[in-house]
Amino acid sequence: MPKAFTKLTATAAPIMRTNVDTDIIISINRMVGNSVRGHLGKWAFGSLRYLPDGSDNPEFILNREPYRQAEILVTGPNFGCGSSREAAVWALQEMGIRAIIGSGFGDIFFANCFQNGILPVVLDKSIIDSLAAEIEASQGAGRLSVDLQEQTITSPSGVRHAFEIDPRRRAGLLEGLDEISLTLRRDQEIRAFQASDRAARPWIHFAG
Amino acid sequence: MDTRGRTLLAKIWDQHVVAQLSDDTDLLHVDRHLLHDLGGSRGLLDLKSRNIPVHNPELTFATPDHAISTAAARAGTIKTGWDLLAALRTETSASGIQLFDLDQPGQGIVHVIGPELGLSLPGCLIVCGDSHTCTHGGLGALAFGIGSSELTHVLATQTIIQRRPKTMRVTFDGRMPFGVTAKDLILALIGHVGAAGGTGYAVEYAGSAIGEMPIEGRLTICNLSVELGAKMGLIAPDDKTFDYIRGRPYAPKGEMWERAVAEWRTVRSDSDAVFDREVSIDVSTIIPQITWGTSPEHVLGVDGRIPDPADIADPARRSAIEIALDYMGLKPGAPIAGTPVDWVFIGSCTNSRLSDLRAAAEVARGRKVAPGVRAWVVPGSETVKRDAVAEGLDRIFIDAGFEWREPGCSMCLAANGETVPPGQRSVSTSNRNFIGRQGPRARTHLASPATAVAAAISGAIADVRMLER
C-alpha cells in the first residue's frame, strides 16, 4: 500500500541527462529475484554512482553533499523511459526520493511512481531548466518545496509554479489509497461485464 | 454527440470499459494476462500474502523467458533464475494458471508465444509486466506493458486502471527498398520523432507498406513502439492477420471463428477518424539502419557518419551526444560502417521469429563468421526453434560459425547471466542499446537480422546490401 504524499520541502538534485532509462536507474542484475525490495536503494543509478572498482564516483551528483540528502530529483527530458521495471521506482524510493520533477517521463515509469507514493510532476522544460539552474547556483543549499494540496512547486528563491495533475491520482497520493481493495469493491461490475462480454465475444473467455 | 469517425484505439478501448473512473480514466477488462519468470511469481506471491485469489486464472498464461540460460540443457542458468522458475511453477500450479514450461511447445519469449499460440487476437486487451507487450498490437490487439503493482492488480481483479492516451497515426507509404526490413522502418521512425516522440500516445501504423508487410514484420514494428515513448502500437487487422491466426491452438474454431472474423473486420479506424498527431514516412527513402549511441533515437543509415558534437549548437543535445560517444568509444565524424565488432546477437522479442531467422540465414548461408567475432542465434520460442531446425536453418548458422541456442530473452537484457563483456562491441537485433543493457559497459548497436549477420561476416558494421545475393 503506497505511503501518502502531501507536502515536502527538501534538498533537490538536478539530473539533467536526456533519456535516463530504467536500466540506468536500476540494473537488471540487481533485481533478479522474488525478494529484492529493501535492497535496491544502494544500487540506484549504479553505473553512474560507482566506478568499475566499486568505489563512489565523485563526479556523480548524488555522491556529493548536500545532494546525498536529496528527496527530490529535477530531471531531463524523458526520464524513466524504457523497461516497465517497477524496481526502478523502488530503488529511487529506497534511496529516499519522494518527488521527481521533469519535462516528461516514460509512461509506465510515471504510472509506477503513483503506485509507490512518489509524486512525479511535469512542468515546461523552461521551468525545469530554471529550477536546475537555481539549485546549481546555490550548490544544492536551496531547498525545493512540493505541495500536492495546492499543486505548486516553490523554487529555492521563492518562485511558485503551479502544476497539473490527474485528480484521481492526486487523491490516491494524498490518501495513500490501495487500488486493489478499491477495485475489488466493484467486483459485481467486473463479473457483470464478463458475463455480457462472454455472450458478445465468447472466443475471449475460456471458462464458463 | 461527436459524429466523427472513431479510431482503432477508441473502438477497442470502449469495448473494454468496465467502469469510468474519471473524465479520462477507465477501469478496463483484461482479456489476456501474460506472466514471465522475472515478475510473474512475485505478483502471485504478493497476492497470496494478501489472501486474495487470482480472479481469472484461465485468462492468465505464463512462461519462463527472462532469467533462464539459453545454453544447451539450460546449463549456466544462475541460481536466482532457477529459483524464479521454481516459484513460477509452484505458484501457477497452485493458482490454476497455464504454464508453458521449458522444452514444451509454447515456451519462449512471452511476446513471441502470444501470437504464435493464438492467445493474442484482434480487438483483445493484453497486458504483461514487460514494456514490449506493445508487440501484440501487430495483430490489432490493444497491448501494453505494466508495472509490478499493476500486475498484482490485474491478477486480483482481471482489470487495469488506465488513462486514455492520445492517438498518433504513422503512415508508412511506398515500396520497401532492397535490403530494408520492418526493423529499419521503425528505427528510422524513432530517429525521426525521437525516443519521447510517442510519449502519451497510442500509435497506429498504417499505409501501403504496412498493408504489404507480413504479420511478423508488423509485430517487429509494434514491438519498438515503446522505444519511441508510446506504451501501445497498433495495426488494424486484415486478411493477412486472419490467415496468420487461423488454426492456432487458442484461436477460435468453426462457427466461432466465423463470428470472430466478422467482428474483427470492424476493428479498424474509420476513414474519417481524427488523430491527435500524424506522421508520414516514405519508406522508399529508407536504407538499412544502425544505432551509434545509447538510445534507440541515436540511429543513422548504415552509410552514415557518426555525429560530431562540435556541430551541435544546443548544449543539452551536444552533451547527450558526448556522453553517448564516450560510452560507445566512437570517433565523431567517422563513417559508422567499418567499426569493428566483437559480438553479434540475433534474437529477442523484436527479431527472433521464423522470418527473422530465415532472413538472417539467407545472408549467412555459405559464409563464415569473421575470426574473433562471437555470434549467437537465439530463437524466440520452442516452436520457432523446431520449425527452424525442420528447415535446416540451424545447420546454415552452425556451418557459418554461429552458436545455435535454446529459446529465451538471452542477451537482449542480460538478466540470465548471458552478457557482452565490458568494453566489447555488439551488433544486436534486440530493442535497447541502453548503457549497461547487454552487460556492464557493453556497447550495443541495434540493427535488423540481415544487418547483424553482415556485421558477423565482415567483423565490422557493414552494409548488408553489399553482401546480399
XYZ file of C-alpha atoms in Angstrom:
677
model
C 0.000 0.000 0.000
C 1.523 3.353 -1.026
C 2.527 5.989 1.502
C 0.523 9.192 1.425
C 2.141 12.298 -0.048
C 1.037 15.790 0.935
C 3.845 18.347 1.150
C 7.612 18.126 1.051
C 10.393 20.666 1.454
C 13.757 19.082 0.772
C 17.095 19.106 -0.995
C 16.707 18.617 -4.730
C 19.289 17.212 -7.126
C 19.246 18.012 -10.841
C 19.916 15.001 -13.097
C 19.553 16.710 -16.428
C 20.673 13.985 -18.852
C 18.215 13.219 -21.633
C 16.531 9.777 -21.843
C 17.605 8.397 -18.448
C 16.128 4.896 -18.851
C 15.069 2.466 -16.156
C 18.119 0.307 -16.939
C 20.270 3.225 -15.774
C 18.108 3.712 -12.667
C 18.407 0.055 -11.656
C 20.452 -2.580 -13.435
C 18.651 -5.824 -14.233
C 21.171 -7.909 -12.304
C 20.203 -6.132 -9.073
C 16.534 -7.047 -9.426
C 16.521 -10.710 -10.404
C 14.708 -12.438 -7.557
C 11.429 -12.529 -5.699
C 12.619 -10.604 -2.642
C 14.667 -7.725 -3.974
C 12.678 -4.963 -2.303
C 14.530 -3.311 0.529
C 17.898 -3.998 -1.101
C 17.726 -1.754 -4.149
C 18.468 1.743 -2.826
C 22.194 1.134 -2.719
C 22.148 0.209 -6.406
C 20.073 3.091 -7.760
C 21.977 4.705 -10.663
C 24.689 2.076 -10.088
C 26.522 2.607 -13.371
C 26.760 6.352 -12.723
C 27.207 6.186 -8.968
C 30.073 3.700 -8.726
C 33.383 3.347 -10.546
C 34.286 -0.067 -12.009
C 36.276 -0.868 -8.827
C 33.133 -0.345 -6.732
C 34.131 2.956 -5.140
C 31.925 6.047 -5.251
C 32.188 8.097 -8.430
C 32.864 11.621 -7.074
C 31.574 13.091 -10.359
C 28.036 11.814 -9.769
C 25.813 14.389 -8.148
C 24.136 12.100 -5.620
C 27.576 11.252 -4.207
C 28.176 14.892 -3.282
C 26.965 16.960 -0.309
C 24.324 18.181 0.196
C 22.801 16.217 -2.704
C 23.309 12.949 -0.832
C 20.253 14.009 1.216
C 18.135 14.775 -1.842
C 14.489 13.716 -1.617
C 13.560 15.427 -4.882
C 15.025 14.898 -8.349
C 14.829 17.523 -11.082
C 15.227 15.617 -14.313
C 15.988 15.984 -18.006
C 13.596 15.038 -20.827
C 12.080 11.520 -20.976
C 13.223 10.400 -17.532
C 12.316 6.776 -16.739
C 11.891 5.666 -20.337
C 12.468 2.063 -21.334
C 11.646 -1.072 -19.407
C 8.495 -1.421 -17.286
C 10.562 -2.429 -14.252
C 8.914 -1.011 -11.134
C 12.155 -1.816 -9.319
C 13.423 1.471 -10.771
C 10.852 3.311 -8.655
C 11.563 1.105 -5.645
C 15.287 1.839 -5.950
C 14.681 5.603 -6.015
C 12.257 5.323 -3.121
C 14.725 3.285 -1.106
C 17.401 5.914 -1.615
C 14.952 8.490 -0.211
C 13.386 10.084 -3.299
C 9.761 11.236 -2.768
C 9.171 13.523 -5.756
C 10.537 13.801 -9.295
C 10.102 16.943 -11.372
C 10.748 16.863 -15.092
C 9.539 17.916 -18.532
C 8.401 14.412 -19.440
C 8.551 10.822 -18.204
C 8.306 7.305 -19.575
C 4.600 6.393 -19.424
C 4.989 3.173 -17.421
C 7.531 4.697 -15.028
C 5.150 7.620 -14.466
C 2.324 5.219 -13.542
C 4.649 3.180 -11.322
C 5.541 6.291 -9.307
C 1.919 6.760 -8.210
C 1.729 3.095 -7.220
C 4.509 3.694 -4.705
C 3.718 7.098 -3.250
C 6.267 9.013 -5.330
C 4.935 12.218 -6.883
C 6.056 12.810 -10.472
C 5.469 16.393 -11.632
C 5.503 17.509 -15.256
C 6.432 21.143 -15.935
C 7.582 23.032 -19.025
C 11.192 22.443 -19.940
C 11.988 26.152 -19.433
C 10.795 25.943 -15.808
C 12.762 22.731 -15.250
C 15.882 24.407 -16.624
C 15.387 27.415 -14.345
C 14.876 25.182 -11.293
C 18.039 23.245 -12.123
C 19.970 26.498 -12.598
C 18.787 27.850 -9.222
C 19.708 24.645 -7.437
C 23.132 24.584 -9.045
C 23.732 28.261 -8.252
C 23.134 27.554 -4.555
C 25.195 24.352 -4.842
C 22.246 22.426 -3.533
C 21.785 24.554 -0.407
C 18.453 25.975 -1.589
C 15.542 23.667 -0.844
C 12.606 22.971 -3.094
C 9.006 22.716 -1.885
C 6.395 20.480 -3.428
C 2.819 20.982 -2.263
C 0.349 18.457 -3.604
C -2.643 20.066 -1.823
C -2.025 23.364 -3.583
C -0.417 21.808 -6.682
C 2.601 24.096 -6.552
C 6.371 23.847 -6.671
C 8.304 26.597 -4.921
C 11.854 27.186 -6.098
C 14.696 27.874 -3.634
C 14.327 31.634 -4.260
C 10.575 31.504 -3.692
C 9.211 31.422 -7.240
C 5.992 29.404 -7.311
C 4.954 27.245 -10.255
C 1.543 25.626 -10.470
C 1.356 22.107 -11.879
C -1.409 19.972 -13.317
C -2.167 16.504 -12.044
C -4.885 13.966 -12.739
C -7.403 14.459 -9.862
C -7.783 10.709 -9.359
C -4.060 10.224 -8.996
C -3.789 13.283 -6.751
C -6.448 11.874 -4.443
C -4.718 8.496 -4.471
C -1.418 10.043 -3.367
C -2.944 12.339 -0.759
C -4.736 9.443 0.876
C -2.336 6.600 0.104
C -5.160 4.543 -1.365
C -4.955 0.831 -2.043
C -6.195 0.364 -5.608
C -6.728 -3.379 -5.362
C -9.178 -3.026 -2.458
C -10.962 -0.182 -4.250
C -11.325 -2.147 -7.469
C -12.467 -5.279 -5.666
C -15.393 -3.232 -4.348
C -16.504 -3.161 -7.977
C -16.340 -6.899 -8.364
C -20.054 -7.133 -9.191
C -19.471 -4.763 -12.108
C -16.445 -6.747 -13.277
C -18.397 -10.008 -13.214
C -21.367 -8.413 -14.965
C -19.029 -7.111 -17.669
C -17.569 -10.573 -18.114
C -20.986 -12.188 -18.351
C -22.157 -9.881 -21.113
C -18.792 -9.953 -22.865
C -18.897 -13.749 -22.847
C -22.048 -13.539 -24.942
C -20.573 -10.932 -27.293
C -17.050 -12.351 -27.635
C -17.120 -15.967 -26.460
C -13.693 -16.635 -28.021
C -12.084 -14.432 -25.392
C -13.354 -16.426 -22.422
C -12.047 -19.927 -21.859
C -14.243 -20.826 -18.915
C -17.992 -20.555 -18.416
C -22.528 13.926 -29.671
C -19.314 13.644 -31.621
C -20.164 12.211 -35.020
C -16.616 11.959 -36.323
C -15.196 8.575 -37.174
C -13.627 6.544 -34.416
C -10.048 5.350 -34.219
C -8.978 1.741 -33.835
C -7.837 2.613 -30.321
C -11.215 4.104 -29.376
C -13.103 1.070 -30.650
C -11.063 -1.424 -28.666
C -10.871 0.824 -25.614
C -14.610 1.487 -25.399
C -15.407 -2.202 -25.690
C -13.307 -2.908 -22.579
C -14.646 -0.276 -20.187
C -15.948 -1.916 -17.008
C -16.369 1.428 -15.255
C -15.481 5.027 -15.962
C -13.381 6.326 -13.071
C -12.920 9.934 -14.189
C -13.152 12.025 -17.347
C -10.227 10.274 -18.972
C -9.523 7.247 -16.799
C -11.288 3.916 -17.071
C -11.296 0.532 -15.449
C -10.653 -1.796 -18.394
C -11.182 -5.529 -18.703
C -8.020 -7.516 -19.385
C -8.598 -10.345 -21.879
C -5.129 -11.885 -21.697
C -2.592 -11.518 -18.917
C 0.855 -12.874 -19.748
C 3.347 -13.658 -16.982
C 7.051 -14.335 -17.223
C 9.640 -15.577 -14.773
C 11.040 -12.184 -13.798
C 7.892 -10.711 -12.271
C 5.183 -13.350 -12.549
C 5.782 -15.293 -9.396
C 6.437 -12.078 -7.467
C 2.920 -10.893 -8.314
C 1.391 -14.255 -7.427
C 3.270 -14.280 -4.124
C 2.121 -10.724 -3.368
C -1.454 -11.746 -3.912
C -1.076 -14.885 -1.817
C 0.327 -12.810 1.053
C -2.850 -10.704 0.907
C -5.049 -13.782 0.804
C -6.675 -12.777 -2.496
C -7.269 -15.423 -5.184
C -6.368 -14.945 -8.861
C -9.522 -13.536 -10.422
C -9.382 -15.344 -13.777
C -6.586 -17.905 -13.953
C -7.989 -19.169 -17.294
C -7.159 -15.785 -18.866
C -3.622 -15.811 -17.454
C -0.679 -17.569 -19.126
C 2.924 -17.942 -18.039
C 6.285 -18.949 -19.445
C 9.903 -18.604 -18.344
C 11.993 -16.459 -20.697
C 13.985 -13.683 -18.994
C 16.184 -15.386 -16.418
C 16.854 -18.862 -17.849
C 20.044 -19.604 -19.741
C 19.767 -20.281 -23.455
C 22.731 -22.697 -23.412
C 22.063 -26.373 -24.217
C 20.187 -28.054 -21.347
C 19.890 -24.541 -19.842
C 23.377 -25.012 -18.408
C 24.550 -21.758 -16.941
C 21.192 -20.665 -15.557
C 22.028 -18.624 -12.490
C 20.678 -19.707 -9.101
C 18.169 -16.870 -8.914
C 16.976 -17.907 -12.389
C 16.207 -21.439 -11.196
C 14.607 -20.025 -8.039
C 12.349 -17.779 -10.113
C 11.372 -20.710 -12.337
C 10.665 -22.933 -9.314
C 8.448 -20.230 -7.809
C 6.672 -19.692 -11.127
C 5.960 -23.433 -11.369
C 4.659 -23.663 -7.810
C 2.549 -20.519 -7.894
C 0.998 -21.024 -11.349
C 0.127 -24.590 -10.444
C -1.440 -23.508 -7.143
C -3.470 -20.823 -8.949
C -4.552 -22.931 -11.912
C -2.620 -20.851 -14.459
C -1.361 -22.499 -17.648
C 2.445 -22.562 -17.663
C 4.350 -23.259 -20.862
C 7.410 -24.811 -19.315
C 10.907 -25.433 -20.673
C 11.176 -27.757 -23.685
C 7.419 -27.662 -24.286
C 5.898 -26.218 -27.441
C 4.574 -22.902 -26.200
C 7.622 -21.965 -24.149
C 9.509 -18.944 -25.370
C 9.708 -15.190 -25.190
C 6.314 -14.109 -23.926
C 5.761 -11.741 -26.880
C 6.646 -14.445 -29.373
C 4.406 -17.134 -27.916
C 1.273 -14.970 -27.507
C 0.767 -14.530 -31.278
C 2.125 -17.989 -32.049
C -0.378 -19.761 -29.792
C -3.352 -17.703 -30.935
C -3.638 -16.170 -27.482
C -3.179 -12.682 -28.933
C -6.201 -11.830 -31.047
C -7.501 -8.719 -32.814
C -9.524 -6.431 -30.586
C -8.347 -8.060 -27.406
C -6.725 -6.260 -24.489
C -3.424 -7.797 -23.426
C -1.152 -6.772 -20.588
C 2.117 -8.126 -19.272
C 4.725 -6.853 -16.843
C 7.044 -6.057 -19.720
C 7.232 -2.898 -21.792
C 7.442 -4.765 -25.106
C 3.900 -6.051 -24.692
C 3.134 -3.469 -27.388
C 4.368 -6.170 -29.817
C 0.941 -7.859 -29.852
C -0.532 -4.700 -31.367
C 0.745 -6.055 -34.687
C -2.334 -8.296 -34.680
C -4.741 -5.468 -33.881
C -4.737 -6.042 -30.123
C -4.558 -3.254 -27.544
C -1.479 -4.457 -25.701
C 0.784 -2.654 -23.266
C 3.337 -3.128 -20.538
C 2.504 -2.597 -16.879
C 4.456 -2.346 -13.626
C 4.604 -4.834 -10.748
C 1.835 -3.204 -8.689
C -0.424 -3.085 -11.728
C 0.412 -6.724 -12.445
C -0.816 -7.681 -8.981
C -3.941 -5.570 -9.563
C -4.658 -7.495 -12.776
C -4.180 -10.831 -11.051
C -6.595 -9.772 -8.296
C -9.272 -8.131 -10.444
C -8.707 -9.034 -14.150
C -8.874 -5.293 -14.789
C -6.448 -2.428 -15.224
C -6.871 1.270 -14.463
C -5.736 3.319 -17.463
C -5.822 6.887 -18.691
C -6.915 7.063 -22.288
C -3.876 8.033 -24.366
C -3.840 10.486 -27.232
C -3.671 8.975 -30.696
C -0.947 9.240 -33.294
C -1.019 7.742 -36.768
C 2.181 6.876 -38.559
C 1.661 6.249 -42.260
C 4.376 4.238 -43.966
C 3.821 4.555 -47.702
C 5.935 3.455 -50.641
C 7.863 0.391 -51.684
C 10.451 -1.019 -49.310
C 13.875 -0.902 -50.973
C 16.136 -3.936 -51.314
C 17.785 -4.870 -48.009
C 15.332 -2.804 -45.915
C 13.207 -4.559 -43.277
C 10.478 -3.776 -40.752
C 13.213 -3.147 -38.175
C 14.782 -0.480 -40.388
C 11.409 1.264 -40.799
C 10.734 1.507 -37.096
C 14.310 2.532 -36.241
C 14.089 5.261 -38.893
C 10.814 6.452 -37.346
C 12.368 6.589 -33.856
C 15.261 8.597 -35.298
C 12.715 10.927 -36.877
C 10.363 11.584 -33.915
C 12.788 10.820 -31.050
C 12.660 8.446 -28.080
C 9.947 10.574 -26.460
C 8.077 11.442 -29.666
C 5.316 8.953 -28.886
C 5.041 9.565 -25.139
C 1.396 9.754 -24.101
C 0.162 8.400 -27.439
C -1.125 5.109 -28.728
C 0.458 4.813 -32.164
C -1.428 3.288 -35.068
C 0.730 2.249 -38.020
C -0.935 2.430 -41.402
C -0.136 2.907 -45.071
C 0.647 0.731 -48.051
C 3.978 -0.518 -46.662
C 2.210 -1.841 -43.564
C -0.519 -3.428 -45.687
C 2.065 -5.278 -47.748
C 4.143 -6.286 -44.751
C 3.885 -9.858 -43.425
C 2.478 -10.252 -39.899
C 5.841 -10.998 -38.317
C 7.202 -7.693 -39.640
C 4.183 -5.910 -38.176
C 4.964 -7.470 -34.801
C 8.509 -6.083 -35.083
C 7.171 -2.613 -35.914
C 4.819 -2.624 -32.923
C 7.496 -4.113 -30.658
C 9.577 -0.933 -30.854
C 6.639 1.403 -30.188
C 7.790 1.751 -26.592
C 11.209 2.912 -27.838
C 9.513 5.974 -29.294
C 7.844 6.511 -25.947
C 4.435 5.029 -26.785
C 3.018 2.393 -24.497
C 0.889 0.971 -27.289
C 1.343 0.346 -31.007
C -1.494 -0.909 -33.169
C -2.093 -2.169 -36.688
C -5.616 -2.792 -37.964
C -6.189 -6.485 -38.639
C -6.748 -7.591 -42.242
C -6.995 -10.853 -44.190
C -3.287 -11.459 -43.607
C -3.918 -11.227 -39.883
C -6.804 -13.687 -40.042
C -4.752 -16.129 -42.164
C -1.943 -15.892 -39.610
C -4.241 -16.643 -36.661
C -6.412 -19.365 -38.226
C -5.761 -22.814 -36.776
C -3.522 -21.702 -33.922
C -4.037 -23.626 -30.656
C -6.035 -20.993 -28.740
C -7.701 -19.334 -31.753
C -11.474 -19.701 -32.111
C -12.607 -22.569 -34.327
C -15.545 -23.482 -36.568
C -18.608 -21.290 -36.278
C -16.935 -19.287 -33.516
C -14.121 -18.471 -35.948
C -16.570 -17.021 -38.472
C -18.198 -14.902 -35.780
C -14.828 -13.674 -34.558
C -13.616 -12.701 -38.033
C -16.848 -10.807 -38.715
C -16.244 -8.853 -35.521
C -12.530 -8.336 -36.245
C -13.316 -6.779 -39.633
C -14.807 -3.829 -37.744
C -11.649 -3.378 -35.663
C -10.135 -0.566 -37.727
C -10.103 3.208 -37.733
C -12.975 4.779 -39.629
C -11.849 6.619 -42.763
C -12.822 9.965 -41.194
C -11.211 9.259 -37.817
C -9.139 12.144 -36.473
C -5.782 11.590 -34.777
C -4.050 13.936 -32.369
C -0.815 13.671 -34.346
C 0.001 12.442 -37.848
C 3.413 11.442 -39.201
C 4.106 10.258 -42.746
C 7.159 8.373 -43.870
C 8.078 7.489 -47.439
C 9.757 4.111 -46.977
C 11.387 4.199 -50.404
C 13.913 6.683 -48.966
C 14.956 4.425 -46.057
C 18.180 2.420 -46.097
C 19.366 -0.207 -43.570
C 19.614 1.439 -40.138
C 22.071 1.053 -37.273
C 22.281 2.812 -33.925
C 25.508 4.527 -32.915
C 24.680 5.675 -29.350
C 22.863 4.742 -26.158
C 19.248 5.497 -27.078
C 17.317 3.983 -29.992
C 16.926 7.565 -31.279
C 20.704 7.606 -31.846
C 20.270 5.962 -35.221
C 21.500 6.518 -38.749
C 21.676 4.853 -42.153
C 24.480 2.306 -42.346
C 26.203 4.550 -44.924
C 26.137 7.492 -42.489
C 28.701 9.203 -40.314
C 28.873 9.234 -36.514
C 27.632 12.634 -35.251
C 30.139 15.229 -34.196
C 29.166 17.178 -31.033
C 31.080 20.150 -32.395
C 28.306 20.517 -34.992
C 25.537 20.709 -32.354
C 24.538 24.147 -31.075
C 22.035 23.091 -28.367
C 24.102 22.400 -25.200
C 21.775 19.663 -23.876
C 21.839 17.782 -27.161
C 25.589 18.240 -27.500
C 26.170 16.928 -24.001
C 23.914 13.894 -24.652
C 25.902 13.059 -27.785
C 29.233 13.492 -25.993
C 28.161 11.150 -23.191
C 26.939 8.560 -25.704
C 30.075 8.721 -27.870
C 32.278 8.409 -24.813
C 30.380 5.329 -23.624
C 30.370 3.788 -27.090
C 34.042 4.528 -27.717
C 33.386 6.060 -31.141
C 35.163 8.747 -33.112
C 32.994 11.747 -34.068
C 32.537 12.235 -37.795
C 33.842 8.809 -38.826
C 31.743 6.502 -41.027
C 29.764 4.027 -38.869
C 30.459 1.227 -41.386
C 33.790 -0.419 -40.740
C 33.524 -0.106 -36.942
C 34.937 -3.448 -35.675
C 32.546 -5.671 -33.686
C 33.169 -8.409 -31.115
C 29.668 -9.850 -30.669
C 26.574 -10.419 -32.744
C 23.254 -11.348 -31.157
C 20.273 -12.452 -33.227
C 17.221 -12.872 -31.017
C 14.844 -11.012 -28.636
C 11.119 -10.285 -28.859
C 11.958 -7.864 -31.668
C 13.637 -10.215 -34.119
C 13.596 -13.895 -33.155
C 10.656 -15.156 -35.170
C 10.966 -17.660 -38.010
C 11.008 -14.960 -40.714
C 13.848 -13.181 -38.879
C 15.882 -16.371 -38.746
C 15.184 -17.026 -42.418
C 16.372 -13.516 -43.330
C 19.495 -13.976 -41.233
C 20.202 -17.430 -42.675
C 19.802 -16.068 -46.189
C 22.794 -13.783 -45.580
C 24.775 -16.342 -43.552
C 24.407 -19.233 -45.996
C 27.773 -20.332 -47.368
C 29.659 -17.629 -45.482
C 31.742 -17.627 -42.285
C 31.648 -15.524 -39.152
C 34.802 -13.380 -39.086
C 37.607 -14.541 -36.795
C 37.351 -13.062 -33.314
C 33.582 -12.465 -33.519
C 31.201 -14.449 -31.305
C 27.781 -14.722 -32.869
C 24.652 -16.205 -31.313
C 21.284 -17.115 -32.740
C 18.591 -17.456 -30.065
C 15.186 -18.493 -31.429
C 12.223 -16.754 -29.856
C 10.331 -19.873 -28.899
C 10.459 -23.637 -28.777
C 8.167 -23.684 -31.829
C 10.387 -21.251 -33.769
C 13.350 -23.436 -32.859
C 11.661 -26.636 -34.048
C 10.423 -25.032 -37.268
C 13.871 -23.577 -37.982
C 15.514 -26.948 -37.416
C 12.959 -28.607 -39.712
C 14.001 -26.155 -42.446
C 17.706 -26.671 -41.777
C 18.328 -23.084 -40.674
C 20.259 -24.276 -37.622
C 22.723 -26.068 -39.955
C 23.272 -22.918 -42.001
C 24.076 -20.935 -38.865
C 26.275 -23.620 -37.303
C 28.201 -24.127 -40.569
C 28.793 -20.378 -40.731
C 30.182 -20.367 -37.188
C 27.169 -19.091 -35.230
C 26.095 -20.672 -31.942
C 22.566 -22.077 -32.097
C 20.862 -21.741 -28.699
C 17.697 -22.545 -26.744
C 14.775 -20.061 -26.760
C 14.689 -17.121 -24.342
C 15.426 -13.420 -23.917
C 19.148 -14.069 -23.509
C 21.470 -11.208 -24.372
C 18.733 -8.680 -25.051
C 18.554 -7.652 -21.411
C 21.188 -9.980 -19.987
C 19.151 -10.944 -16.922
C 20.218 -14.563 -17.176
C 23.980 -14.167 -16.878
C 24.443 -14.028 -20.669
C 26.269 -10.751 -21.192
C 28.543 -8.963 -23.623
C 31.830 -8.446 -21.735
C 32.777 -4.924 -20.580
C 34.058 -2.688 -23.353
C 33.117 -5.123 -26.136
C 31.011 -4.045 -29.084
C 27.874 -5.896 -30.086
C 25.539 -5.678 -33.037
C 22.195 -6.862 -31.755
C 18.746 -7.405 -33.254
C 17.189 -6.515 -29.890
C 15.441 -3.272 -28.939
C 17.645 -1.397 -26.488
C 21.156 -0.014 -26.731
C 20.959 1.480 -23.242
C 24.037 1.880 -21.076
C 24.766 -1.496 -19.455
C 21.794 -3.170 -21.115
C 23.751 -6.117 -22.536
C 26.087 -6.190 -19.559
C 28.138 -3.643 -17.608
C 29.927 -1.327 -20.072
C 28.819 -3.397 -23.083
C 28.423 -1.339 -26.274
C 25.332 -2.175 -28.307
C 24.350 -1.289 -31.861
C 20.780 -2.142 -32.857
C 20.088 -3.442 -36.349
C 17.980 -5.849 -38.390
C 18.839 -9.573 -38.521
C 20.314 -9.221 -42.021
C 22.486 -6.259 -40.971
C 23.579 -8.154 -37.851
C 24.719 -11.114 -39.953
C 26.558 -8.746 -42.285
C 28.461 -7.485 -39.239
C 29.234 -11.039 -38.096
C 30.585 -11.986 -41.536
C 32.534 -8.758 -42.014
C 33.831 -8.464 -38.448
C 32.659 -4.862 -38.604
C 29.484 -2.857 -39.092
C 28.659 -3.364 -42.757
C 26.048 -2.593 -45.385
C 24.152 -5.823 -45.975
C 23.221 -4.639 -49.462
C 26.858 -5.215 -50.482
C 26.652 -8.823 -49.289
C 23.217 -9.970 -50.319
C 22.850 -12.125 -53.352
